[in-house]
Amino acid sequence: MLPGSIQITGEALSGAEIRDICESLKENSVRLLSVRGCQLSDRDFGRVCRGVSESRSLAQLNLNLGVVSSSSRAKQLADALEANRSIQTLFLHGSPLLDAGLVTLNTALSTHPSLVSLDLGDCMLGDEAVQLICGMLPPDGAKSGLRELTLSANPAITTKGWARLAIAVAHSSQLRVLNLDYNPLGDQIAGMLAVAVASSRTLEVLDLEGTGLTNQSAQVFLDMVENYPTCLRVLVLAENAISPELQQQISDLLSEGEDDDEKDAEARGRSVAPREKPAWLPHSNSNSQMVLMASGLGESFLAETEM
């Protein structure tokens, strides 16, 4: 366990444990709080939220796997986030928020002064939620916005919603990591995303694992990285119907682009950080076919990889 962290998974939390969590939050001794998959009463959830609202040290909050299980809990969390000023990373993966839940959370999320990383994977979101999320990707630096966004496994989002997101990504001034794995995107939506990536000045990581892509999409991405300057350094294409040859070609081009960046930095006399794999790498076995280049992103804000 990391220093200054409380990490509990899949347990029924007792009143004593809730009290200890709240006291630690009040003492500002916790930077990471994870209660993923834990069972706690509505009363105790409210107590934790009040502790979150008062904490000045909490940087990462993990409520994955159904902890935010009702509209009333979404409202309690929204109130806590409106008072909190320190949280940088929020995990809500696997919470049955629906669009209504994100409507409840929207103001707190979009105006939070420190939040830069948000996981809304498998939250049963639709197009209305995507429209709100786009507001968290501002087109200029005048307003703080997300640098990492996860929208994995939200199959209710339609082509209209993904098109709206693609436009926001193209113009976002801050987004670096976008995880869309296990959504039924298909080649048409992937083409929109390729245009967004080509237009983006910041996006470095795109995860499209298991999104129903074929060689048609891969050819579009290949043309993009071959013919246009892009910030993209990592493209995940595992679990798609894409030939190994196309994946290797894309991989080679991404690698060449990163090498060129390092040479340019060295020529200008700047030190070059060693390449590191992103901390959120999808769980795939060594035989998986994927385009995945190590990058110099350093430690990902989405530091906890378990969902």
Coordinates of C-alpha atoms in Angstrom, one line a residue:
M1 CA 0.0 0.0 0.0
L2 CA 1.3 3.5 -0.9
P3 CA 2.1 5.9 1.9
G4 CA -0.9 8.1 2.7
S5 CA -3.3 5.7 1.0
I6 CA -6.4 3.7 2.1
Q7 CA -7.2 0.9 -0.3
I8 CA -10.0 -1.6 0.4
T9 CA -11.6 -3.8 -2.2
G10 CA -14.9 -5.7 -2.2
E11 CA -15.6 -5.7 1.5
A12 CA -18.6 -4.8 3.6
L13 CA -17.2 -1.8 5.5
S14 CA -17.9 -1.6 9.2
G15 CA -18.8 1.5 11.1
A16 CA -15.4 1.5 12.7
E17 CA -13.7 1.4 9.3
I18 CA -15.8 4.3 8.0
R19 CA -14.9 6.3 11.2
D20 CA -11.2 5.6 10.6
I21 CA -11.5 6.7 6.9
C22 CA -13.3 9.9 7.9
E23 CA -10.8 10.8 10.6
S24 CA -7.9 10.2 8.2
L25 CA -9.6 12.5 5.6
K26 CA -10.2 15.2 8.2
E27 CA -6.5 15.0 9.3
N28 CA -5.4 15.5 5.7
S29 CA -3.2 12.4 5.9
V30 CA -4.7 10.6 2.8
R31 CA -3.7 11.2 -0.8
L32 CA -5.4 8.0 -2.2
L33 CA -8.7 6.6 -1.1
S34 CA -10.0 3.5 -2.8
V35 CA -13.1 1.6 -1.7
R36 CA -13.7 -0.1 -5.0
G37 CA -16.5 -2.6 -4.9
C38 CA -17.1 -2.1 -1.2
Q39 CA -20.6 -2.3 0.4
L40 CA -21.5 0.5 2.7
S41 CA -24.8 2.0 3.9
D42 CA -26.2 5.2 2.4
R43 CA -25.5 6.9 5.8
D44 CA -21.9 5.8 5.8
F45 CA -21.5 6.8 2.1
G46 CA -22.7 10.3 3.2
R47 CA -20.1 10.3 6.0
V48 CA -17.3 9.5 3.5
C49 CA -18.5 12.2 1.2
R50 CA -18.4 14.7 3.9
G51 CA -14.9 13.7 4.7
V52 CA -13.9 14.1 1.0
S53 CA -15.4 17.5 1.0
E54 CA -13.2 18.6 3.9
S55 CA -10.0 17.0 2.8
R56 CA -7.2 19.1 1.4
S57 CA -4.8 16.3 0.8
L58 CA -6.9 13.8 -1.2
A59 CA -5.6 13.5 -4.8
Q60 CA -7.1 10.2 -6.0
L61 CA -10.6 8.9 -5.2
N62 CA -11.6 5.4 -6.4
L63 CA -15.3 4.5 -6.2
N64 CA -15.3 1.9 -8.9
L65 CA -17.6 -1.1 -9.2
G66 CA -20.9 0.2 -8.1
V67 CA -20.1 2.2 -5.0
V68 CA -22.1 5.2 -6.4
S69 CA -25.2 3.0 -6.9
S70 CA -28.1 5.5 -6.8
S71 CA -29.1 9.0 -7.7
S72 CA -29.0 10.1 -4.1
R73 CA -25.4 8.9 -3.9
A74 CA -24.5 10.8 -7.1
K75 CA -26.0 13.9 -5.4
Q76 CA -23.9 13.4 -2.3
L77 CA -20.8 12.9 -4.3
A78 CA -21.5 16.0 -6.4
D79 CA -21.9 18.1 -3.2
A80 CA -18.6 16.7 -1.9
L81 CA -16.7 17.5 -5.1
E82 CA -18.1 21.1 -5.2
A83 CA -16.5 21.7 -1.8
N84 CA -13.3 19.7 -2.4
R85 CA -10.3 21.4 -4.1
S86 CA -7.6 18.7 -4.2
I87 CA -8.9 15.7 -6.1
Q88 CA -7.0 15.2 -9.4
T89 CA -8.2 11.7 -10.3
L90 CA -11.7 10.3 -10.0
F91 CA -12.6 6.6 -10.8
L92 CA -16.3 5.8 -11.2
H93 CA -15.8 2.8 -13.4
G94 CA -18.7 0.3 -13.2
S95 CA -21.2 2.8 -11.5
P96 CA -24.8 2.7 -12.9
L97 CA -24.8 6.5 -13.3
L98 CA -26.9 6.7 -16.5
D99 CA -27.1 10.1 -18.2
A100 CA -29.2 11.4 -15.2
G101 CA -26.3 10.7 -12.8
L102 CA -23.8 12.6 -14.9
V103 CA -26.3 15.5 -15.1
T104 CA -26.2 15.5 -11.3
L105 CA -22.4 15.4 -11.3
N106 CA -21.7 17.7 -14.2
T107 CA -21.3 21.1 -12.5
A108 CA -19.1 19.7 -9.8
L109 CA -16.9 17.9 -12.4
S110 CA -16.7 20.6 -14.9
T111 CA -15.8 23.3 -12.4
H112 CA -13.5 21.4 -10.2
P113 CA -10.2 23.3 -10.1
S114 CA -7.8 20.3 -9.9
L115 CA -9.6 17.4 -11.6
V116 CA -7.5 16.2 -14.7
S117 CA -8.3 12.5 -14.9
L118 CA -11.8 10.9 -15.0
D119 CA -12.8 7.3 -15.4
L120 CA -16.5 6.9 -16.5
G121 CA -16.1 3.4 -18.1
D122 CA -19.1 1.1 -17.9
C123 CA -21.3 3.8 -16.4
M124 CA -24.3 3.1 -18.8
L125 CA -23.9 6.5 -20.4
G126 CA -25.5 7.8 -23.5
D127 CA -25.4 10.8 -25.9
E128 CA -26.6 13.3 -23.3
A129 CA -23.7 12.4 -21.0
V130 CA -21.2 12.7 -23.8
Q131 CA -22.4 16.2 -24.5
L132 CA -21.7 17.1 -20.9
I133 CA -18.3 15.4 -21.1
C134 CA -17.4 17.5 -24.1
G135 CA -17.7 20.6 -21.9
M136 CA -14.9 19.2 -19.8
L137 CA -12.5 19.3 -22.8
P138 CA -12.2 23.1 -23.4
P139 CA -10.7 24.3 -26.7
D140 CA -8.3 26.8 -25.1
G141 CA -6.1 27.1 -22.0
A142 CA -8.3 29.7 -20.4
K143 CA -10.2 27.0 -18.5
S144 CA -8.8 23.9 -16.8
G145 CA -9.9 20.6 -18.4
L146 CA -9.3 16.8 -18.4
R147 CA -6.0 15.4 -19.5
E148 CA -7.1 11.8 -19.3
L149 CA -10.6 10.4 -20.0
T150 CA -11.9 6.8 -19.9
L151 CA -15.3 6.0 -21.5
S152 CA -14.8 2.3 -22.0
A153 CA -17.8 0.0 -22.4
N154 CA -20.6 2.5 -22.7
P155 CA -22.5 0.9 -25.6
A156 CA -25.5 3.1 -25.4
I157 CA -23.6 6.0 -27.0
T158 CA -24.6 6.4 -30.6
T159 CA -22.7 7.6 -33.7
K160 CA -24.0 11.1 -32.9
G161 CA -22.5 11.1 -29.5
W162 CA -19.1 9.8 -30.7
A163 CA -19.1 12.4 -33.5
R164 CA -19.6 15.1 -30.9
L165 CA -16.7 13.7 -28.8
A166 CA -14.4 13.5 -31.8
I167 CA -15.0 17.2 -32.5
A168 CA -14.2 18.1 -28.8
V169 CA -11.1 15.9 -28.9
A170 CA -9.9 17.6 -32.1
H171 CA -10.0 21.0 -30.4
S172 CA -9.1 20.1 -26.8
S173 CA -6.1 22.0 -25.6
Q174 CA -5.2 19.5 -22.8
L175 CA -6.4 15.9 -23.4
R176 CA -3.5 13.5 -23.6
V177 CA -5.1 10.1 -23.0
L178 CA -8.4 8.8 -24.3
N179 CA -9.6 5.2 -23.5
L180 CA -12.6 4.0 -25.6
D181 CA -12.0 0.3 -25.4
Y182 CA -14.8 -2.2 -25.6
N183 CA -17.3 0.1 -27.2
P184 CA -19.0 -1.0 -30.5
L185 CA -17.4 1.8 -32.6
G186 CA -16.8 0.2 -35.9
D187 CA -14.9 1.6 -38.9
Q188 CA -17.1 4.7 -39.4
I189 CA -16.6 6.1 -35.9
A190 CA -12.9 5.1 -36.0
G191 CA -12.5 7.3 -39.1
M192 CA -14.0 10.2 -37.2
L193 CA -11.5 9.6 -34.4
A194 CA -8.6 9.4 -36.8
V195 CA -9.5 12.9 -38.1
A196 CA -9.7 14.1 -34.4
V197 CA -6.3 12.6 -33.6
A198 CA -4.8 14.3 -36.7
S199 CA -6.2 17.6 -35.6
S200 CA -5.3 17.3 -31.9
R201 CA -2.3 19.2 -30.6
T202 CA -2.1 17.2 -27.4
L203 CA -3.5 13.6 -27.7
E204 CA -0.7 11.0 -27.2
V205 CA -2.6 7.8 -26.2
L206 CA -5.7 6.3 -27.8
D207 CA -7.0 2.9 -26.7
L208 CA -9.4 1.3 -29.2
E209 CA -9.1 -2.3 -27.9
G210 CA -12.1 -4.5 -28.8
T211 CA -14.0 -1.8 -30.7
G212 CA -15.1 -3.8 -33.8
L213 CA -12.4 -2.3 -36.1
T214 CA -11.2 -3.9 -39.3
N215 CA -8.3 -3.4 -41.8
Q216 CA -10.3 -0.4 -43.2
S217 CA -9.8 1.5 -39.9
A218 CA -6.2 0.5 -39.6
Q219 CA -5.5 1.7 -43.1
V220 CA -6.9 5.1 -42.2
F221 CA -4.7 5.3 -39.1
L222 CA -1.7 4.2 -41.2
D223 CA -2.3 6.9 -43.7
M224 CA -2.6 9.4 -40.9
V225 CA 0.6 8.6 -39.1
E226 CA 2.5 8.2 -42.4
N227 CA 1.5 11.5 -44.0
Y228 CA 0.6 13.9 -41.2
P229 CA 2.4 15.2 -38.1
T230 CA 0.7 14.0 -35.0
C231 CA 1.3 13.9 -31.2
L232 CA 0.1 10.3 -31.1
R233 CA 2.6 8.0 -29.4
V234 CA 0.4 5.0 -28.3
L235 CA -2.4 3.3 -30.3
V236 CA -4.0 0.2 -28.8
L237 CA -5.7 -2.0 -31.4
A238 CA -5.9 -5.4 -29.7
E239 CA -8.9 -7.6 -30.1
N240 CA -9.9 -6.2 -33.5
A241 CA -10.0 -7.8 -36.9
I242 CA -6.8 -6.1 -38.1
S243 CA -3.9 -7.9 -39.8
P244 CA -0.6 -8.2 -38.0
E245 CA 1.1 -6.6 -41.0
L246 CA -0.9 -3.4 -40.7
Q247 CA -0.5 -3.2 -37.0
Q248 CA 3.3 -3.6 -37.4
Q249 CA 3.4 -0.8 -40.0
I250 CA 1.6 1.6 -37.7
S251 CA 3.8 0.5 -34.8
D252 CA 7.0 1.2 -36.8
L253 CA 5.8 4.6 -37.8
L254 CA 4.8 5.6 -34.3
S255 CA 8.2 4.4 -33.1
E256 CA 10.0 6.5 -35.8
G257 CA 8.0 9.6 -34.7
E258 CA 9.0 9.2 -31.1
D259 CA 12.7 8.6 -32.1
D260 CA 12.6 11.8 -34.1
D261 CA 11.2 13.8 -31.2
E262 CA 14.0 12.5 -28.9
K263 CA 16.6 13.4 -31.5
D264 CA 15.2 16.9 -31.8
A265 CA 15.2 17.3 -28.0
E266 CA 18.8 16.2 -27.8
A267 CA 19.8 18.5 -30.6
R268 CA 18.3 21.4 -28.6
G269 CA 20.3 20.4 -25.6
R270 CA 17.3 19.1 -23.5
S271 CA 17.5 15.9 -21.5
V272 CA 15.2 13.1 -22.8
A273 CA 13.2 11.1 -20.3
P274 CA 13.4 7.4 -20.7
R275 CA 10.4 5.8 -22.3
E276 CA 7.9 4.2 -19.9
K277 CA 4.8 2.2 -20.7
P278 CA 1.7 3.9 -19.6
A279 CA 0.5 2.7 -16.2
W280 CA -3.0 1.9 -17.5
L281 CA -2.0 -0.8 -20.0
P282 CA -4.9 -3.1 -20.8
H283 CA -4.7 -6.6 -19.5
S284 CA -3.8 -8.7 -22.6
N285 CA -1.6 -11.8 -22.8
S286 CA 1.7 -11.8 -24.5
N287 CA 0.2 -13.3 -27.7
S288 CA -2.3 -10.4 -28.2
Q289 CA -2.0 -8.6 -31.5
M290 CA -1.8 -4.9 -30.7
V291 CA -0.2 -1.7 -31.7
L292 CA 1.3 -0.4 -28.4
M293 CA 4.4 1.7 -28.3
A294 CA 6.1 2.6 -25.1
S295 CA 5.9 6.3 -24.5
G296 CA 7.6 9.0 -22.5
L297 CA 4.4 10.0 -20.8
G298 CA 5.8 9.2 -17.3
E299 CA 3.4 8.2 -14.6
S300 CA -0.2 8.2 -15.8
F301 CA -2.8 10.1 -13.7
L302 CA -4.9 6.9 -14.0
A303 CA -2.4 5.3 -11.7
E304 CA -4.6 2.4 -10.5
T305 CA -5.0 0.0 -13.3
E306 CA -7.4 -2.5 -11.7
M307 CA -11.0 -1.9 -12.7

